[in-house]
Amino acid sequence: MKLIHLSEIDSSMIDLVGGKAAGLGEMIKAGERVPDGFCLTVESYTSRDLPESELIAAYARLGGGRVAVRSSATAEDLPDASFAGQQDTYLNVEGADALIDAVRRCWDSLHTERAVAYRATAGVADASMAVVVQRMIDPVVAGVLFTANPISGCRTEMVVDAAPGLGTAIVEGTVVPDHYVFGHQAPAVPNGDGCLGEAQLDELRDAGRRLGEHFGSPQDIEWAIDADGTLWLLQSRPITTLFPAPPDTGDMRLYLEFGHLQGMLRPTTPMGVSLLKTGSGMWFTEMGASIDPRDPLPRLIPIGGRLYFDLTDFMRNTSMRRRLGTSLQVYGPRVQGAVERMLDDPRFAPRPGLPFHLGNAVKMTARLAPRAIAGIVRSLARPDTARARAYRAVAEIRRQITPPAEPATSAERLRWVIEDSHKPVMGPGMLRLVWPLIAGMIAGTAPSGLLDGVAADDELDVVLGGMPYNVTTEMDLALWRIAVHARDHRDLFLGTPPAELAARYHAEDLPDIGMAGFLDRYGIRAAAEIDVGMPRWEEDPAPLFATIANYLRVDDPEQAPDRRFEQAAQKAEQMIDTLSRRARRTRPVRGRLATFLMRRSRKLTGLREIGKFAWLPAIQGARRQLLLIGTDLAARGLLERAGDIMFLDLFEARAAVHEGADHRDLVAARRAEYERELRRPTVPGALLSDGTDVEALAPQGPVEEGVLTGMAGAAGRATGRARVIRDPAGAHIEPGEILVAPTTDPGWTPLFMTTAGLVTETGSPVAHGPTVAREYGIPAVICVRNATHEIKTGQLITIDGTAGTVRVEENG
C-alpha cells in the first residue's frame, strides 16, 4: 500500500505512515477538524519507487490547487523526540510537477546533516520517510498550543503562541508572537489588541483538552484559523521536553530531588529503587521504628527514575517550616530559594499534625542518642583509635556478606537478597563506623562558625585540602599508581579504545600493571554506584582504562596527582598553624577550640566516604545474585536476558520466581523509558505534584555578560579550556582542562586528578564532587544552571570557587 487517505489511518500504522500522519489520522478519528489529504507511505520510500500517476490522481481527487507537502518520518512526533523542523515541509505547492519535486525533496531531507545528528542524539538508529499531502489553509492567524506549560512543566496550564498569517514564522522563530497562558478550566483572557479573542482562546483550550485526553499525554498542537473564523488543527504530537509528572495524590505536594546530593542525576533502575528502600527499611527496623514492608520509605518517590523526597508535611508543620530554609542550604541556593518561595503559597499553609510518627521518633531517639553522644565524644578524644575501629567495622561487614551456598535455587537467592544481603550493613556494624564519621564532619565544619570574622572561607577550604583517610581519594591515588606502572606500555594504553582494553583484560591479554589488585578492592565501585542495576568496575573496567589514558598524558611532574595531593596536605597544615596563631590573639578560647577541631579534622573528616563504601559490598553481592536469578528467568522464557531483572522490583521478581509471571512486556516498556530518561539533559531540583519545576518560577536576577553564577564549592581560581562531559565512562580530558559536568559522584573523581577545576550544574558543598575537589586543592563552582549547555568544550573559562562564578573569556 503506497497511498492511503488520512481518514483511514490510526496510531497502529506508524511504521507505515510515520508519526505525523499517524497523529493526523487519530485526530480525524477523534472528530477534530483536519485539512483533507492523503499519505504516501514508507513503502514507496523504501522501494525508491515514486508512483507518480497514483500521486497525481490522488492530488486531483483533492481538487488540485495549492497543497502542503509534509514529511512524516517513522522517527518523528514520538513520545520522547519531536524531530521538530528536522525534516522538510513545503507549503503552497501547486501542480503535478511541483508536487512530485516536493515529495522527492521531503525524502532527501531524511538524510540531511541536521536530521542525522538529531537521530543520533535521540538514540534512533534509522528511520524511513512517508509524506503527507494536505489541502492548504489560508490562515488569518496561526500558531502553536501546548496543553501543558513547556517552560515550567505545569500540567494545569496551557500556553498559546499566535501570529498573523502562517504559523511557520512562530516555529522558525522569525516573529515575536502573542503569548497567552491560561488554566485548563479558567476562562482565557486575551491580550489587549492581540491576535486572538476570548472565544478563539476558549475554542483552542477545549480542543487542547480533548486532544490531551485522546492521546493520554500533554500535546504540542499546530493550528490555524481561516478568514471564516474556522479553527483547523494541523498537527498534534507529545510535548517531549516535559519531565514526568509525580503520582497523582489528589493533593498539592512538593518534592525535592535526592540524587544530586549523591552526585547522581541519571535515572535509577526499578530494582535499584526497590533494594534501596528494602535495605534502608532494615535500618529503621533495627533502630526500633515500625515500617510498611511493601514500602519502607514512603516519602522517597521515584519520578522519571530519579528519587525525590516528599517535603510537603514538613512544610505544613508550624515549627519545622521555620527551619527549612537553613536545613536546605546543602541543596544549593536555587533549590533553597524555590522552597522558601513555596512557603508563602497558600497551598502549603500550616496544618495540624506531625510529619512523622511520634512513637517511632521517640524509640529511635532513645536508642540512638546515648550511643551518638558517647561515640562522637570518644572519637574526638581518641581519633586514631576511632578510625581503626571504623576500618575494622568495614572489614567485618564485608566478611559477613556471604551469599547462599552453591548450588542455590532462584528462590533461595532472592530470599537472601531481600532478607540477608543488607543485614550486616544496616545494623550494629554501621553504627561502629558512623560515629567517627559524624565526629569528622563536625570537626570539619565547626571551625567555620568558631572563626567567623577571623578566617575567610577560602582559608578554611585550604584546611580541608589533601585530607587523608578518604577511601575515594585513596582509590584515585591507587589508580594513579597503576597508570605509573602502565608507562612502559604507554602506546598500548593510549592507542587502544577502553572497551577493547577491558575485553583484553578479562581475556588475560594485557601486561600486568596491577589492575587485578585494584579491582579486588575497588571493583565494587562504579558511577551511580548506589543503584544495584549499574554494572560494577569488576564487570566493566573500561572507564578505568579511559582514566589511565588521561593520567598518561600528564607530562609535568608538578601536575602529578600524588604530588598535587601532597602539596594540598602541606598547605593545610601550614594554614592550621596560621589560623591558630591569628585566632588565639583575638579569641583565645574559640581559637584553641577551633585549632583542636581542625587538627581532629585531619584525622577524622576523611572518613566521610566510609559509610557508603561499607554499603557497596552488600549492593555488589545482591547484584551478583540478581543476575543469576535473571539468567534462570531468561532460560525459562520469563525475561529476554539476565540484566532485565534490574527493570523489575523485588516483589515482581518474586512473582516471576515463585509464580512464573512473564514480565517481558513490562521490562521492555521500562527499559525504553529508562533509556529515554538517560538522554534527559536537566532534572528539576524541586517539583510540584502538577509537574511544575519550581525553579522555573524564580524571577531572573541581573546577569553579567559572559558570567555564569553558581555556588562556591571549593576555593581558588583557575583558567583553562573547558571539557564538557556528561558521562564519565570513557571520558577523555587533557591535563589542565576544567571539567564541566551535570554532577559528579565517586565514579567521576578519578577525572579530578588531572583537571584544573570543576564546574557542575547541581550539587551541595558537602556532596562528593566539591569535597574531593577541596581535598585535591582544585577550585569548584557548583549549581551553575545549564552549565553543560552554556559552556562549550574548548572555550577558555575562568572559574572562581570562592565567588561561585564562571567567566567565559572573550578572547578564548
Short mmCIF file of N, CA and C in Angstrom, two decimals, residues 498-512 515-516 519 537-542 545:
data_model
loop_
_atom_site.label_atom_id
_atom_site.label_comp_id
_atom_site.label_asym_id
_atom_site.label_seq_id
_atom_site.Cartn_x
_atom_site.Cartn_y
_atom_site.Cartn_z
N PRO A 498 39.18 2.06 25.22
CA PRO A 498 38.97 1.49 26.56
C PRO A 498 38.17 0.20 26.56
N ALA A 499 37.14 0.11 25.73
CA ALA A 499 36.32 -1.11 25.69
C ALA A 499 37.15 -2.31 25.25
N GLU A 500 38.05 -2.08 24.28
CA GLU A 500 38.91 -3.17 23.83
C GLU A 500 39.91 -3.56 24.92
N LEU A 501 40.43 -2.57 25.64
CA LEU A 501 41.34 -2.87 26.75
C LEU A 501 40.62 -3.69 27.83
N ALA A 502 39.36 -3.35 28.11
CA ALA A 502 38.60 -4.09 29.10
C ALA A 502 38.41 -5.54 28.66
N ALA A 503 38.09 -5.74 27.38
CA ALA A 503 37.91 -7.10 26.88
C ALA A 503 39.23 -7.88 26.96
N ARG A 504 40.33 -7.23 26.63
CA ARG A 504 41.63 -7.90 26.69
C ARG A 504 42.02 -8.20 28.14
N TYR A 505 41.63 -7.32 29.05
CA TYR A 505 41.92 -7.59 30.46
C TYR A 505 41.19 -8.85 30.92
N HIS A 506 39.91 -8.97 30.60
CA HIS A 506 39.15 -10.15 31.00
C HIS A 506 39.69 -11.41 30.33
N ALA A 507 40.27 -11.24 29.14
CA ALA A 507 40.86 -12.39 28.44
C ALA A 507 42.29 -12.66 28.90
N GLU A 508 42.76 -11.89 29.90
CA GLU A 508 44.12 -12.02 30.43
C GLU A 508 45.16 -11.80 29.33
N ASP A 509 44.89 -10.79 28.49
CA ASP A 509 45.75 -10.49 27.36
C ASP A 509 46.32 -9.07 27.46
N LEU A 510 46.60 -8.63 28.69
CA LEU A 510 47.21 -7.33 28.90
C LEU A 510 48.42 -7.48 29.81
N PRO A 511 49.40 -6.57 29.69
CA PRO A 511 50.50 -6.59 30.66
C PRO A 511 49.97 -6.37 32.07
N ASP A 512 50.63 -6.94 33.04
CA ASP A 512 50.22 -6.81 34.44
C ASP A 512 50.66 -5.44 34.96
N MET A 515 46.09 -4.04 37.83
CA MET A 515 44.65 -3.83 37.77
C MET A 515 43.89 -4.87 38.61
N ALA A 516 44.37 -6.08 38.64
CA ALA A 516 43.66 -7.13 39.40
C ALA A 516 43.58 -6.78 40.88
N LEU A 519 41.06 -3.90 41.35
CA LEU A 519 39.67 -4.32 41.26
C LEU A 519 39.26 -5.20 42.44
N TRP A 537 32.74 -1.86 38.34
CA TRP A 537 34.01 -1.84 37.60
C TRP A 537 34.58 -3.25 37.43
N GLU A 538 34.28 -4.16 38.35
CA GLU A 538 34.78 -5.52 38.18
C GLU A 538 34.18 -6.16 36.93
N GLU A 539 32.97 -5.75 36.55
CA GLU A 539 32.33 -6.26 35.34
C GLU A 539 32.81 -5.54 34.10
N ASP A 540 32.94 -4.23 34.22
CA ASP A 540 33.33 -3.41 33.07
C ASP A 540 34.35 -2.38 33.51
N PRO A 541 35.64 -2.70 33.40
CA PRO A 541 36.67 -1.74 33.81
C PRO A 541 37.03 -0.72 32.73
N ALA A 542 36.24 -0.64 31.65
CA ALA A 542 36.57 0.31 30.57
C ALA A 542 36.75 1.74 31.08
N PHE A 545 40.28 2.22 32.34
CA PHE A 545 41.31 2.31 31.30
C PHE A 545 41.27 3.67 30.60
#
